[in-house]
Short mmCIF file of C-alpha atoms in Angstrom, two decimals:
data_model
loop_
_atom_site.label_atom_id
_atom_site.label_comp_id
_atom_site.label_asym_id
_atom_site.label_seq_id
_atom_site.Cartn_x
_atom_site.Cartn_y
_atom_site.Cartn_z
CA MET Q 921 3.86 59.38 17.08
CA ILE Q 922 7.35 58.21 17.92
CA SER Q 923 6.13 54.84 19.16
CA THR Q 924 4.04 54.38 15.98
CA ARG Q 925 7.02 55.20 13.79
CA THR Q 926 9.23 52.83 15.77
CA PHE Q 927 6.65 50.05 15.45
CA SER Q 928 6.43 50.67 11.69
CA CYS Q 929 10.22 50.44 11.34
CA GLU Q 930 10.35 47.23 13.34
CA LEU Q 931 7.55 45.73 11.26
CA ARG Q 932 9.28 46.71 8.03
CA LEU Q 933 12.56 45.24 9.29
CA ARG Q 934 10.92 41.95 10.20
CA LEU Q 935 9.14 41.69 6.84
CA ASN Q 936 12.40 42.36 5.02
CA THR Q 937 14.09 39.70 7.15
CA ALA Q 938 11.38 37.22 6.22
CA ARG Q 939 11.79 38.03 2.53
CA VAL Q 940 15.56 37.56 2.77
CA PHE Q 941 15.13 34.16 4.44
CA PHE Q 942 12.66 33.06 1.77
CA LEU Q 943 14.62 34.28 -1.25
CA LEU Q 944 17.92 32.96 0.09
CA ASN Q 945 16.59 29.46 0.68
CA LEU Q 946 14.71 29.41 -2.64
CA SER Q 947 17.84 30.40 -4.57
CA LEU Q 948 20.00 27.92 -2.65
CA SER Q 949 17.61 25.05 -3.33
CA PHE Q 950 17.45 25.69 -7.08
CA SER Q 951 21.21 26.31 -7.27
CA TYR Q 952 21.80 23.03 -5.51
CA ILE Q 953 19.53 21.06 -7.83
CA LEU Q 954 20.97 22.60 -11.00
CA SER Q 955 24.54 22.07 -9.77
CA LEU Q 956 23.98 18.32 -9.60
CA PHE Q 957 23.77 17.94 -13.35
CA PRO Q 958 26.42 18.93 -15.92
CA PRO Q 959 25.16 21.34 -18.62
CA LYS Q 960 26.24 19.00 -21.39
CA ASN Q 961 23.64 16.45 -20.23
CA GLY Q 962 20.87 19.05 -20.10
CA HIS Q 963 18.79 20.13 -17.14
CA THR Q 964 15.68 18.03 -17.85
CA LEU Q 965 16.35 15.71 -14.91
CA ALA Q 966 17.05 18.67 -12.62
CA LEU Q 967 13.79 20.37 -13.60
CA MET Q 968 11.90 17.11 -13.17
CA VAL Q 969 13.33 16.78 -9.65
CA ALA Q 970 12.26 20.34 -8.78
CA SER Q 971 8.78 19.89 -10.25
CA THR Q 972 8.20 16.61 -8.43
CA ALA Q 973 9.54 17.81 -5.10
CA PHE Q 974 7.50 21.03 -5.01
CA GLY Q 975 4.33 18.99 -4.85
CA GLY Q 976 6.03 16.16 -2.94
CA THR Q 977 8.39 16.36 0.01
CA VAL Q 978 8.03 20.15 0.22
CA GLN Q 979 4.48 19.43 1.43
CA TYR Q 980 5.71 17.28 4.32
CA GLY Q 981 8.05 19.95 5.70
CA TYR Q 982 5.65 22.79 4.95
CA ASN Q 983 2.68 21.18 6.72
CA LEU Q 984 4.82 20.36 9.75
CA ALA Q 985 5.89 24.00 10.11
CA ILE Q 986 2.67 25.93 9.50
CA MET Q 987 0.85 24.47 12.50
CA ASN Q 988 3.06 26.10 15.14
CA VAL Q 989 2.04 29.79 14.88
CA PRO Q 990 -1.80 29.57 14.66
CA THR Q 991 -2.08 27.33 17.74
CA VAL Q 992 -3.73 29.96 19.97
CA TYR Q 993 -5.99 31.25 17.19
CA ILE Q 994 -7.36 27.81 16.33
CA GLN Q 995 -7.83 26.93 19.98
CA ASN Q 996 -9.86 30.12 20.43
CA PHE Q 997 -11.84 29.21 17.31
CA ILE Q 998 -12.63 25.79 18.81
CA ASN Q 999 -13.86 27.40 22.02
CA GLU Q 1000 -15.93 29.99 20.17
CA THR Q 1001 -17.51 27.28 18.04
CA PHE Q 1002 -18.55 25.28 21.11
CA GLN Q 1003 -19.98 28.41 22.70
CA GLU Q 1004 -22.05 29.22 19.58
CA ARG Q 1005 -23.36 25.65 19.23
CA TRP Q 1006 -24.04 24.62 22.80
CA GLY Q 1007 -23.60 27.82 24.83
CA MET Q 1008 -20.60 26.54 26.79
CA TYR Q 1009 -16.86 27.10 26.91
CA LEU Q 1010 -14.54 24.13 27.04
CA GLU Q 1011 -12.06 23.60 29.81
CA VAL Q 1012 -8.39 24.12 28.93
CA TYR Q 1013 -7.50 20.41 28.88
CA LYS Q 1014 -10.41 19.65 26.51
CA VAL Q 1015 -9.33 22.35 24.06
CA THR Q 1016 -5.78 21.02 24.27
CA LEU Q 1017 -7.01 17.49 23.59
CA ILE Q 1018 -8.92 18.58 20.47
CA TRP Q 1019 -5.93 20.60 19.27
CA THR Q 1020 -3.58 17.65 19.86
CA PHE Q 1021 -5.85 15.46 17.73
CA ILE Q 1022 -5.89 18.10 14.94
CA VAL Q 1023 -2.09 18.05 14.91
CA SER Q 1024 -1.70 14.28 15.27
CA VAL Q 1025 -4.29 13.32 12.64
CA PHE Q 1026 -1.74 14.52 10.04
CA SER Q 1027 0.40 11.50 10.98
CA LEU Q 1028 -2.55 9.12 10.75
CA GLY Q 1029 -3.30 10.44 7.26
CA GLY Q 1030 0.36 9.93 6.38
CA LEU Q 1031 0.08 6.30 7.52
CA ILE Q 1032 -2.91 5.75 5.20
CA GLY Q 1033 -1.02 7.48 2.39
CA ALA Q 1034 1.98 5.22 2.87
CA LEU Q 1035 -0.27 2.17 2.55
CA LEU Q 1036 -1.88 3.59 -0.61
CA ALA Q 1037 1.44 4.52 -2.22
CA GLY Q 1038 2.43 0.96 -3.17
CA PRO Q 1039 -0.75 -0.10 -5.00
CA MET Q 1040 -1.13 3.31 -6.66
CA SER Q 1041 2.47 3.35 -7.94
CA ILE Q 1042 2.04 -0.14 -9.40
CA HIS Q 1043 -1.32 0.52 -11.05
CA PHE Q 1044 -0.90 4.11 -12.24
CA GLY Q 1045 2.88 4.47 -12.44
CA ARG Q 1046 5.13 6.81 -10.44
CA LYS Q 1047 4.40 10.08 -12.25
CA LYS Q 1048 0.64 9.65 -12.59
CA THR Q 1049 0.39 8.68 -8.90
CA LEU Q 1050 2.05 11.95 -7.90
CA LEU Q 1051 -0.37 13.89 -10.11
CA LEU Q 1052 -3.46 12.07 -8.79
CA ASN Q 1053 -2.17 12.61 -5.26
CA ASN Q 1054 -2.99 16.31 -5.59
CA ILE Q 1055 -6.71 15.42 -5.32
CA PHE Q 1056 -6.15 14.93 -1.57
CA LEU Q 1057 -4.22 18.20 -1.37
CA MET Q 1058 -6.76 20.36 -3.14
CA SER Q 1059 -9.63 18.86 -1.14
CA SER Q 1060 -7.68 19.62 2.04
CA ALA Q 1061 -7.03 23.24 1.04
CA LEU Q 1062 -10.72 23.77 0.17
CA LEU Q 1063 -11.84 22.47 3.56
CA ALA Q 1064 -9.24 24.55 5.42
CA VAL Q 1065 -10.05 27.85 3.71
CA THR Q 1066 -13.81 27.45 4.26
CA SER Q 1067 -13.69 26.07 7.81
CA ARG Q 1068 -13.82 29.49 9.47
CA THR Q 1069 -16.84 30.63 7.46
CA ALA Q 1070 -18.60 27.33 8.12
CA ARG Q 1071 -17.75 27.62 11.84
CA SER Q 1072 -16.51 24.01 11.87
CA PHE Q 1073 -13.28 22.90 13.49
CA GLU Q 1074 -14.12 19.38 12.29
CA MET Q 1075 -13.32 20.56 8.75
CA ILE Q 1076 -9.81 21.42 9.95
CA MET Q 1077 -9.41 17.86 11.27
CA ILE Q 1078 -10.51 16.37 7.95
CA SER Q 1079 -8.28 18.82 6.11
CA ARG Q 1080 -5.23 17.80 8.11
CA PHE Q 1081 -6.07 14.11 7.57
CA LEU Q 1082 -6.29 14.58 3.79
CA VAL Q 1083 -3.08 16.56 3.55
CA GLY Q 1084 -1.47 13.81 5.62
CA ILE Q 1085 -2.54 11.26 3.00
CA ASN Q 1086 -1.00 13.51 0.33
CA ALA Q 1087 2.28 13.71 2.23
CA GLY Q 1088 2.30 9.96 2.92
CA VAL Q 1089 1.92 9.09 -0.76
CA SER Q 1090 4.50 11.61 -1.98
CA MET Q 1091 7.07 10.69 0.69
CA ASN Q 1092 7.04 7.11 -0.66
CA VAL Q 1093 6.55 7.59 -4.40
CA GLN Q 1094 8.88 10.56 -4.90
CA PRO Q 1095 12.13 8.80 -3.83
CA MET Q 1096 11.02 5.76 -5.85
CA TYR Q 1097 10.56 7.98 -8.91
CA PHE Q 1098 13.91 9.70 -8.35
CA GLY Q 1099 15.84 6.50 -7.73
CA GLU Q 1100 14.46 4.86 -10.87
CA SER Q 1101 15.02 7.94 -13.07
CA ALA Q 1102 18.52 9.04 -12.07
CA PRO Q 1103 21.72 7.47 -13.47
CA LYS Q 1104 23.81 5.41 -11.06
CA HIS Q 1105 26.49 8.05 -10.45
CA LEU Q 1106 23.86 10.70 -9.59
CA ARG Q 1107 21.44 8.49 -7.66
CA GLY Q 1108 22.84 9.48 -4.26
CA ALA Q 1109 22.76 13.22 -5.03
CA VAL Q 1110 19.23 13.04 -6.42
CA SER Q 1111 18.09 11.09 -3.38
CA LEU Q 1112 19.45 13.81 -1.09
CA SER Q 1113 17.39 16.38 -2.98
CA SER Q 1114 14.27 14.93 -1.33
CA ALA Q 1115 15.68 15.94 2.05
CA VAL Q 1116 16.73 19.34 0.66
CA PHE Q 1117 13.18 20.08 -0.44
CA THR Q 1118 11.72 18.75 2.82
CA SER Q 1119 13.86 21.15 4.83
CA PHE Q 1120 13.07 23.91 2.33
CA GLY Q 1121 9.38 23.20 3.02
CA VAL Q 1122 10.04 23.63 6.75
CA VAL Q 1123 11.75 27.01 6.22
CA LEU Q 1124 9.05 28.11 3.77
CA GLY Q 1125 6.32 27.18 6.25
CA GLN Q 1126 8.11 29.03 9.07
CA VAL Q 1127 8.46 32.17 6.95
CA VAL Q 1128 4.91 32.15 5.57
CA GLY Q 1129 3.65 31.50 9.11
CA LEU Q 1130 5.17 34.70 10.51
CA ARG Q 1131 2.63 36.93 12.21
CA GLU Q 1132 3.41 39.70 9.71
CA LEU Q 1133 2.40 37.42 6.81
CA LEU Q 1134 -0.25 34.70 7.19
CA GLY Q 1135 0.35 33.78 10.82
CA CYS Q 1136 -2.01 36.44 12.18
CA GLU Q 1137 -5.44 35.95 13.71
CA SER Q 1138 -7.33 37.07 10.60
CA CYS Q 1139 -5.40 34.90 8.12
CA TRP Q 1140 -4.80 31.51 9.78
CA GLN Q 1141 -7.34 29.76 7.50
CA TYR Q 1142 -5.39 31.00 4.44
CA LEU Q 1143 -2.18 29.77 6.03
CA LEU Q 1144 -3.61 26.25 6.36
CA ALA Q 1145 -4.80 26.38 2.72
CA SER Q 1146 -1.58 27.87 1.31
CA ASN Q 1147 -0.18 24.36 0.71
CA ALA Q 1148 -2.26 24.32 -2.49
CA VAL Q 1149 0.25 26.63 -4.18
CA PRO Q 1150 3.08 24.03 -4.44
CA GLY Q 1151 0.45 21.54 -5.61
CA PHE Q 1152 -0.58 23.79 -8.48
CA ILE Q 1153 3.08 24.20 -9.46
CA GLN Q 1154 3.41 20.42 -9.75
CA LEU Q 1155 0.14 20.02 -11.66
CA PHE Q 1156 1.22 22.53 -14.30
CA THR Q 1157 4.82 21.30 -14.72
CA LEU Q 1158 5.13 17.55 -14.01
CA PRO Q 1159 3.03 16.36 -17.00
CA TRP Q 1160 5.82 17.63 -19.30
CA PHE Q 1161 8.32 15.09 -17.90
CA PRO Q 1162 8.52 11.34 -18.63
CA GLU Q 1163 7.55 8.37 -16.48
CA SER Q 1164 10.20 6.35 -14.62
CA PRO Q 1165 12.30 4.48 -17.22
CA ARG Q 1166 12.59 1.40 -15.00
CA TYR Q 1167 8.83 1.30 -14.49
CA LEU Q 1168 8.26 1.53 -18.25
CA LEU Q 1169 10.72 -1.27 -19.03
CA ILE Q 1170 10.28 -3.68 -16.12
CA ASP Q 1171 6.63 -3.21 -15.11
CA ARG Q 1172 5.14 -2.25 -18.47
CA GLY Q 1173 7.59 -4.05 -20.76
CA ASP Q 1174 7.73 -1.03 -23.08
CA LYS Q 1175 11.34 -0.78 -24.22
CA ASP Q 1176 10.74 2.00 -26.75
CA ALA Q 1177 9.06 4.24 -24.13
CA CYS Q 1178 11.93 3.46 -21.73
CA LEU Q 1179 14.55 4.52 -24.28
CA LYS Q 1180 12.63 7.68 -25.12
CA ALA Q 1181 12.37 8.59 -21.41
CA LEU Q 1182 16.07 7.92 -20.89
CA ARG Q 1183 17.07 10.14 -23.83
CA LEU Q 1184 14.88 12.95 -22.56
CA LEU Q 1185 16.18 12.71 -18.98
CA ARG Q 1186 19.85 12.31 -19.93
CA GLY Q 1187 19.86 14.85 -22.77
CA CYS Q 1188 21.97 12.48 -24.86
CA GLU Q 1189 22.07 8.93 -26.23
CA VAL Q 1190 21.56 6.17 -23.68
CA GLN Q 1191 24.73 4.50 -22.42
CA ARG Q 1192 24.86 0.78 -23.10
CA SER Q 1193 25.91 -0.04 -19.52
CA GLU Q 1194 22.88 1.68 -18.02
CA LEU Q 1195 20.48 -0.13 -20.33
CA ASP Q 1196 22.21 -3.46 -19.65
CA GLU Q 1197 21.71 -2.95 -15.92
CA MET Q 1198 17.95 -2.44 -16.45
CA LEU Q 1199 17.77 -5.45 -18.77
CA GLN Q 1200 19.51 -7.56 -16.16
CA GLU Q 1201 16.99 -6.53 -13.50
CA GLN Q 1202 14.16 -7.19 -15.98
CA ALA Q 1203 15.52 -10.71 -16.59
CA GLU Q 1204 15.76 -11.39 -12.84
CA VAL Q 1205 12.12 -10.47 -12.19
CA GLN Q 1206 10.73 -11.85 -15.47
CA GLY Q 1207 7.34 -13.45 -14.88
CA LYS Q 1208 7.11 -12.23 -11.29
CA ARG Q 1209 4.34 -9.97 -10.07
CA ALA Q 1210 4.77 -7.18 -7.58
CA GLN Q 1211 5.03 -8.51 -4.03
CA GLN Q 1212 2.65 -7.64 -1.23
CA PRO Q 1213 4.00 -6.49 2.17
CA TRP Q 1214 3.11 -9.79 3.91
CA GLU Q 1215 4.88 -11.72 1.13
CA LEU Q 1216 7.95 -9.56 1.59
CA ILE Q 1217 7.96 -10.24 5.33
CA ALA Q 1218 7.84 -14.00 4.71
CA ASP Q 1219 10.60 -13.93 2.02
CA ARG Q 1220 13.87 -15.10 3.58
CA SER Q 1221 15.93 -13.80 0.64
CA VAL Q 1222 15.21 -10.19 1.70
CA ARG Q 1223 15.24 -10.69 5.47
CA TRP Q 1224 18.14 -8.36 6.24
CA GLN Q 1225 17.02 -5.79 3.68
CA LEU Q 1226 13.67 -5.68 5.53
CA ILE Q 1227 15.36 -5.48 8.93
CA SER Q 1228 17.50 -2.61 7.65
CA ILE Q 1229 14.63 -0.44 6.43
CA THR Q 1230 12.60 -1.28 9.56
CA ILE Q 1231 15.33 -0.03 11.90
CA ILE Q 1232 16.39 2.97 9.84
CA SER Q 1233 12.87 4.17 8.98
CA SER Q 1234 11.83 3.88 12.63
CA ALA Q 1235 14.97 5.65 13.81
CA MET Q 1236 14.27 8.61 11.52
CA GLN Q 1237 11.34 9.56 13.79
CA LEU Q 1238 12.43 7.95 17.09
CA CYS Q 1239 15.63 10.03 17.04
CA GLY Q 1240 13.51 12.99 18.16
CA ASN Q 1241 14.39 15.45 15.40
CA ASP Q 1242 10.76 16.52 14.92
CA SER Q 1243 10.34 16.73 18.68
CA ILE Q 1244 13.28 19.08 18.95
CA TYR Q 1245 11.43 21.48 16.63
CA PHE Q 1246 8.63 21.47 19.18
CA TYR Q 1247 11.08 21.98 22.07
CA ALA Q 1248 13.06 24.76 20.36
CA SER Q 1249 10.71 27.58 21.39
CA TYR Q 1250 11.03 26.66 25.06
CA ILE Q 1251 14.83 26.52 24.85
CA PHE Q 1252 15.07 29.88 23.11
CA GLN Q 1253 12.88 31.46 25.76
CA GLU Q 1254 15.09 29.91 28.44
CA ALA Q 1255 18.04 31.55 26.70
CA GLY Q 1256 16.46 34.95 27.29
CA ILE Q 1257 14.91 35.55 23.86
CA SER Q 1258 11.55 37.30 24.04
CA ALA Q 1259 8.38 35.50 22.97
CA GLU Q 1260 7.91 37.98 20.11
CA ASP Q 1261 11.32 37.20 18.63
CA THR Q 1262 11.21 33.44 19.20
CA GLN Q 1263 9.46 32.81 15.88
CA TYR Q 1264 12.31 34.50 13.99
CA VAL Q 1265 14.98 32.55 15.84
CA THR Q 1266 13.04 29.32 15.27
CA ILE Q 1267 13.50 29.87 11.52
CA GLY Q 1268 17.16 29.21 12.20
CA THR Q 1269 16.36 25.57 13.04
CA GLY Q 1270 14.86 25.06 9.59
CA ILE Q 1271 17.77 26.85 7.95
CA CYS Q 1272 20.18 24.56 9.84
CA GLU Q 1273 18.62 21.42 8.43
CA PHE Q 1274 18.31 22.97 4.97
CA THR Q 1275 22.01 23.93 4.95
CA ALA Q 1276 23.07 20.56 6.31
CA CYS Q 1277 21.14 18.69 3.60
CA ILE Q 1278 22.97 20.64 0.90
CA LEU Q 1279 26.36 19.90 2.50
CA ALA Q 1280 25.52 16.33 3.46
CA GLU Q 1281 27.28 14.26 0.80
CA GLY Q 1282 30.18 13.14 2.98
CA MET Q 1283 28.47 12.26 6.28
CA LEU Q 1284 25.53 9.96 5.54
CA LEU Q 1285 24.00 7.57 8.07
CA VAL Q 1286 26.76 6.42 10.48
CA GLY Q 1287 28.31 9.83 11.04
CA GLY Q 1288 24.93 11.58 11.25
CA TYR Q 1289 23.51 9.31 13.95
CA ALA Q 1290 26.83 9.18 15.85
CA LEU Q 1291 26.95 12.99 16.01
CA MET Q 1292 23.32 13.14 17.10
CA ALA Q 1293 24.03 10.73 19.95
CA GLY Q 1294 26.93 12.91 21.08
CA TRP Q 1295 24.93 16.12 20.97
CA ALA Q 1296 22.07 14.45 22.86
CA VAL Q 1297 24.49 13.80 25.73
CA ILE Q 1298 25.75 17.40 25.72
CA PHE Q 1299 22.16 18.64 25.46
CA THR Q 1300 21.18 16.61 28.55
CA VAL Q 1301 24.12 18.00 30.53
CA ALA Q 1302 23.26 21.56 29.50
CA LEU Q 1303 19.61 21.14 30.56
CA HIS Q 1304 20.62 19.59 33.89
CA PHE Q 1305 22.97 22.43 34.84
CA ARG Q 1306 21.13 25.32 33.21
CA TYR Q 1307 20.41 26.96 36.60
CA HIS Q 1308 22.95 25.34 38.90
CA VAL Q 1309 26.39 26.06 37.44
CA VAL Q 1310 26.83 28.93 34.96
CA TYR Q 1311 24.48 31.41 33.39
CA TRP Q 1312 25.41 30.54 29.80
CA MET Q 1313 24.14 26.94 29.95
CA PRO Q 1314 20.84 27.88 28.23
CA TYR Q 1315 22.88 29.23 25.33
CA LEU Q 1316 24.69 25.90 25.11
CA SER Q 1317 21.25 24.24 24.97
CA MET Q 1318 20.38 26.51 22.06
CA VAL Q 1319 23.59 25.54 20.26
CA CYS Q 1320 22.74 21.86 20.80
CA VAL Q 1321 19.39 22.38 19.08
CA PHE Q 1322 21.09 23.66 15.94
CA THR Q 1323 23.89 21.05 15.92
CA TYR Q 1324 21.46 18.18 16.52
CA ILE Q 1325 19.38 19.27 13.53
CA LEU Q 1326 22.54 19.83 11.47
CA SER Q 1327 23.67 16.28 12.20
CA PHE Q 1328 20.27 14.90 11.20
CA GLY Q 1329 20.34 16.82 7.95
CA MET Q 1330 23.86 15.58 7.15
CA GLY Q 1331 22.72 12.02 6.52
CA PRO Q 1332 19.57 10.43 7.98
CA ALA Q 1333 17.27 13.07 6.47
CA GLY Q 1334 18.37 12.31 2.90
CA VAL Q 1335 19.49 8.70 2.82
CA THR Q 1336 16.54 7.09 4.64
CA GLY Q 1337 13.99 7.89 1.95
CA ILE Q 1338 16.00 6.42 -0.93
CA LEU Q 1339 17.23 3.27 0.84
CA PRO Q 1340 14.43 0.93 -0.34
CA THR Q 1341 15.20 1.91 -3.95
CA GLU Q 1342 18.85 1.00 -3.41
CA ILE Q 1343 18.39 -2.45 -1.83
CA PHE Q 1344 15.12 -3.87 -3.27
CA ASN Q 1345 14.35 -4.92 -6.84
CA GLN Q 1346 11.42 -3.67 -8.91
CA THR Q 1347 8.87 -6.25 -7.73
CA ALA Q 1348 9.65 -5.76 -4.02
CA ARG Q 1349 10.18 -1.98 -4.05
CA PRO Q 1350 6.55 -0.78 -3.69
CA ALA Q 1351 5.89 -3.17 -0.78
CA ALA Q 1352 9.16 -2.09 0.86
CA TYR Q 1353 8.13 1.53 0.65
CA MET Q 1354 4.73 0.69 2.13
CA ILE Q 1355 6.40 -0.95 5.13
CA ALA Q 1356 9.02 1.78 5.58
CA GLY Q 1357 6.53 4.60 5.16
CA SER Q 1358 4.03 3.04 7.55
CA LEU Q 1359 6.68 2.69 10.23
CA MET Q 1360 7.86 6.27 9.71
CA TRP Q 1361 4.36 7.77 10.08
CA LEU Q 1362 3.38 5.46 12.94
CA ASN Q 1363 6.49 6.42 14.90
CA LEU Q 1364 5.91 10.10 14.12
CA PHE Q 1365 2.43 9.78 15.67
CA ILE Q 1366 3.82 7.97 18.72
CA ILE Q 1367 6.57 10.53 19.29
CA GLY Q 1368 4.13 13.41 18.87
CA MET Q 1369 1.88 11.95 21.57
CA VAL Q 1370 4.59 10.70 23.95
CA PHE Q 1371 7.06 13.59 23.89
CA PRO Q 1372 5.13 15.90 26.28
CA PHE Q 1373 5.02 13.05 28.81
CA LEU Q 1374 8.76 12.45 28.37
CA VAL Q 1375 9.40 16.10 29.16
CA SER Q 1376 7.23 16.07 32.28
CA GLY Q 1377 8.37 12.61 33.45
CA LEU Q 1378 12.09 12.67 32.68
CA GLY Q 1379 12.73 16.42 32.86
CA GLN Q 1380 16.27 17.27 31.83
CA PHE Q 1381 16.85 13.63 30.84
CA CYS Q 1382 14.08 13.66 28.22
CA PHE Q 1383 16.56 13.32 25.33
CA VAL Q 1384 18.38 10.30 26.77
CA PRO Q 1385 16.04 7.86 24.91
CA PHE Q 1386 16.66 9.75 21.65
CA GLY Q 1387 20.42 9.58 22.16
CA ALA Q 1388 20.16 5.83 22.78
CA VAL Q 1389 18.19 5.37 19.54
CA CYS Q 1390 20.85 7.31 17.61
CA LEU Q 1391 23.71 5.29 19.11
CA ILE Q 1392 22.06 1.91 18.42
CA THR Q 1393 21.22 2.95 14.84
CA ALA Q 1394 24.78 4.14 14.18
CA LEU Q 1395 26.16 0.80 15.40
CA PHE Q 1396 23.69 -1.18 13.27
CA VAL Q 1397 24.46 0.79 10.11
CA GLY Q 1398 28.20 0.58 10.67
CA LEU Q 1399 28.26 -3.15 11.43
CA VAL Q 1400 25.46 -4.58 9.26
CA LEU Q 1401 24.31 -2.37 6.39
CA PRO Q 1402 26.46 -2.77 3.22
CA GLU Q 1403 27.66 0.34 1.37
CA THR Q 1404 25.31 1.15 -1.54
CA ASN Q 1405 26.91 4.23 -3.06
CA GLY Q 1406 28.01 3.67 -6.67
CA LYS Q 1407 26.98 -0.02 -6.72
CA THR Q 1408 24.48 -1.79 -8.93
CA LEU Q 1409 21.49 -3.59 -7.45
CA SER Q 1410 23.08 -6.96 -8.26
CA MET Q 1411 26.20 -6.10 -6.25
CA ILE Q 1412 24.14 -4.94 -3.28
CA THR Q 1413 21.91 -8.04 -3.47
CA SER Q 1414 24.98 -10.28 -3.45
CA GLU Q 1415 26.23 -8.69 -0.25
CA PHE Q 1416 22.85 -9.08 1.43
CA HIS Q 1417 22.70 -12.70 0.19
CA MET Q 1418 25.67 -13.50 2.43
CA LEU Q 1419 23.71 -12.14 5.40
CA ASN Q 1420 20.39 -13.74 4.52
CA PHE Q 1421 21.88 -17.19 3.95
CA ARG Q 1422 24.88 -17.02 6.28
CA GLU Q 1423 24.08 -20.30 8.07
CA GLN Q 1424 23.51 -22.13 4.79
CA GLU Q 1425 26.82 -20.92 3.35
CA ARG Q 1426 28.66 -22.08 6.46
CA THR Q 1427 27.31 -25.63 6.06
CA ASP Q 1428 27.60 -25.66 2.24
CA PRO Q 1429 30.63 -23.68 0.96
CA LYS Q 1430 29.62 -24.34 -2.68
CA SER Q 1431 26.36 -22.42 -2.29
CA LYS Q 1432 28.13 -19.08 -2.45
CA GLN Q 1433 29.92 -20.04 -5.65
CA ALA Q 1434 26.70 -21.33 -7.18
CA HIS Q 1435 24.94 -18.06 -6.42
CA TYR Q 1436 27.54 -15.99 -8.22
CA GLN Q 1437 27.63 -18.35 -11.20
CA GLN Q 1438 23.88 -18.02 -11.58
CA GLY Q 1439 24.18 -14.24 -11.54
CA GLU Q 1440 26.76 -14.32 -14.32
CA VAL Q 1441 24.53 -16.50 -16.49
CA ILE Q 1442 21.59 -14.13 -16.06
CA HIS Q 1443 23.88 -11.20 -16.92
CA CYS Q 1444 24.95 -12.88 -20.14
CA ILE Q 1445 21.34 -13.52 -21.09
CA ALA Q 1446 20.51 -9.88 -20.43
CA LEU Q 1447 23.32 -8.75 -22.67
#
């Protein structure tokens, strides 16, 4: 009787802890979004951001997190299915191989989604693309929730592939929609909200995946299908908000619809300077069609813009942040935390990134990657001496997990997604997002497959390659990438022009002056 009562108290305590984590992060995310926008301008833009993100980047973080807890249950389901069909049990390595493919196929779906995002955003528009994207999500949830009854682990594979497509589309189109809808002085803050909601999705997935909630043996199919709930929220709320004003003006040529969207999003009359900036961009791309990725690669005028998004989008995954989520459970167990309590401590990793994204406005790319490189070094030292020097080295390893994730959240997590919007014009932007998104998902797949071999091959030095990636990226951003905060697209393009045509300007000093004179003429025409 005493043991039963004790177990009941522990269960109640853990459930209450889960509720506190969920409610705290939910309130913080909404408080953060609403705090971005002054009341006098209305909260329409803030609500649009929340509606879009709940069916957008929340899905990416959520679907990364929910696959950790049901690992054993799904592996048992795979073995039971084989036994029922062919009367045989699989060997351990075969079950692991099938499970690895179930996890990794999410990244392959994301790659397909990134390739679809560009054409869909051009043809349907930003908002309608996000709404149509829920077709993949709902199909995925239906397959997941019925897979156990159908006794088919193949349905789980297809489900993960479809939800990967959904995440790939939303990860590209959402920052495009935000960057084109927000005013210049709020563009950076709105872009960081994508990272805030991604990390919120991670925490939400970790909480919902607790064994006391949906992470138990009898409910894992409902856990995999629970991603439909944020999708329904978006389907019921996003239609009430307008399309991207820049898309309406520049791609559709509908000035009246653009002005109406701007008034609704700003909550006041449109400022002349903001409209002039859009008209200038419209004049610059007048008569041009949207570029294809191969055309963007061959265009010398955007060479360094393309190099920038290639390096930074690749570094977002090659820095090992997602791998450190995988490695966290091992480190916590090394620190003496029991296997039962590891899932609760692991929630702290998601909370770290979530908190860092909210407080990230001052750090951005250079500082974030520089800190990550430093913590990777300390992490390597702590792993090397965890048994040989002092007993508290495993605790230092645990601290490094949190600080590494904090550093990632304080810049790379938020800025990377919005960068193509900041440095490419309207005709090149969809193709730029296709390239950046494809690289991100491809590198996520590679890291997911390679990381276990890094651990077994390099041992305590497994994070040295990640530290090197962070250091190289910090140097590139600090030395090459121009500052984009608070600048118009024309200003940023002028700075990149000096990089793209540096050799030509050295041989012909008048070319620089001619470039700026042409920009002034276009500006006058726009006005």
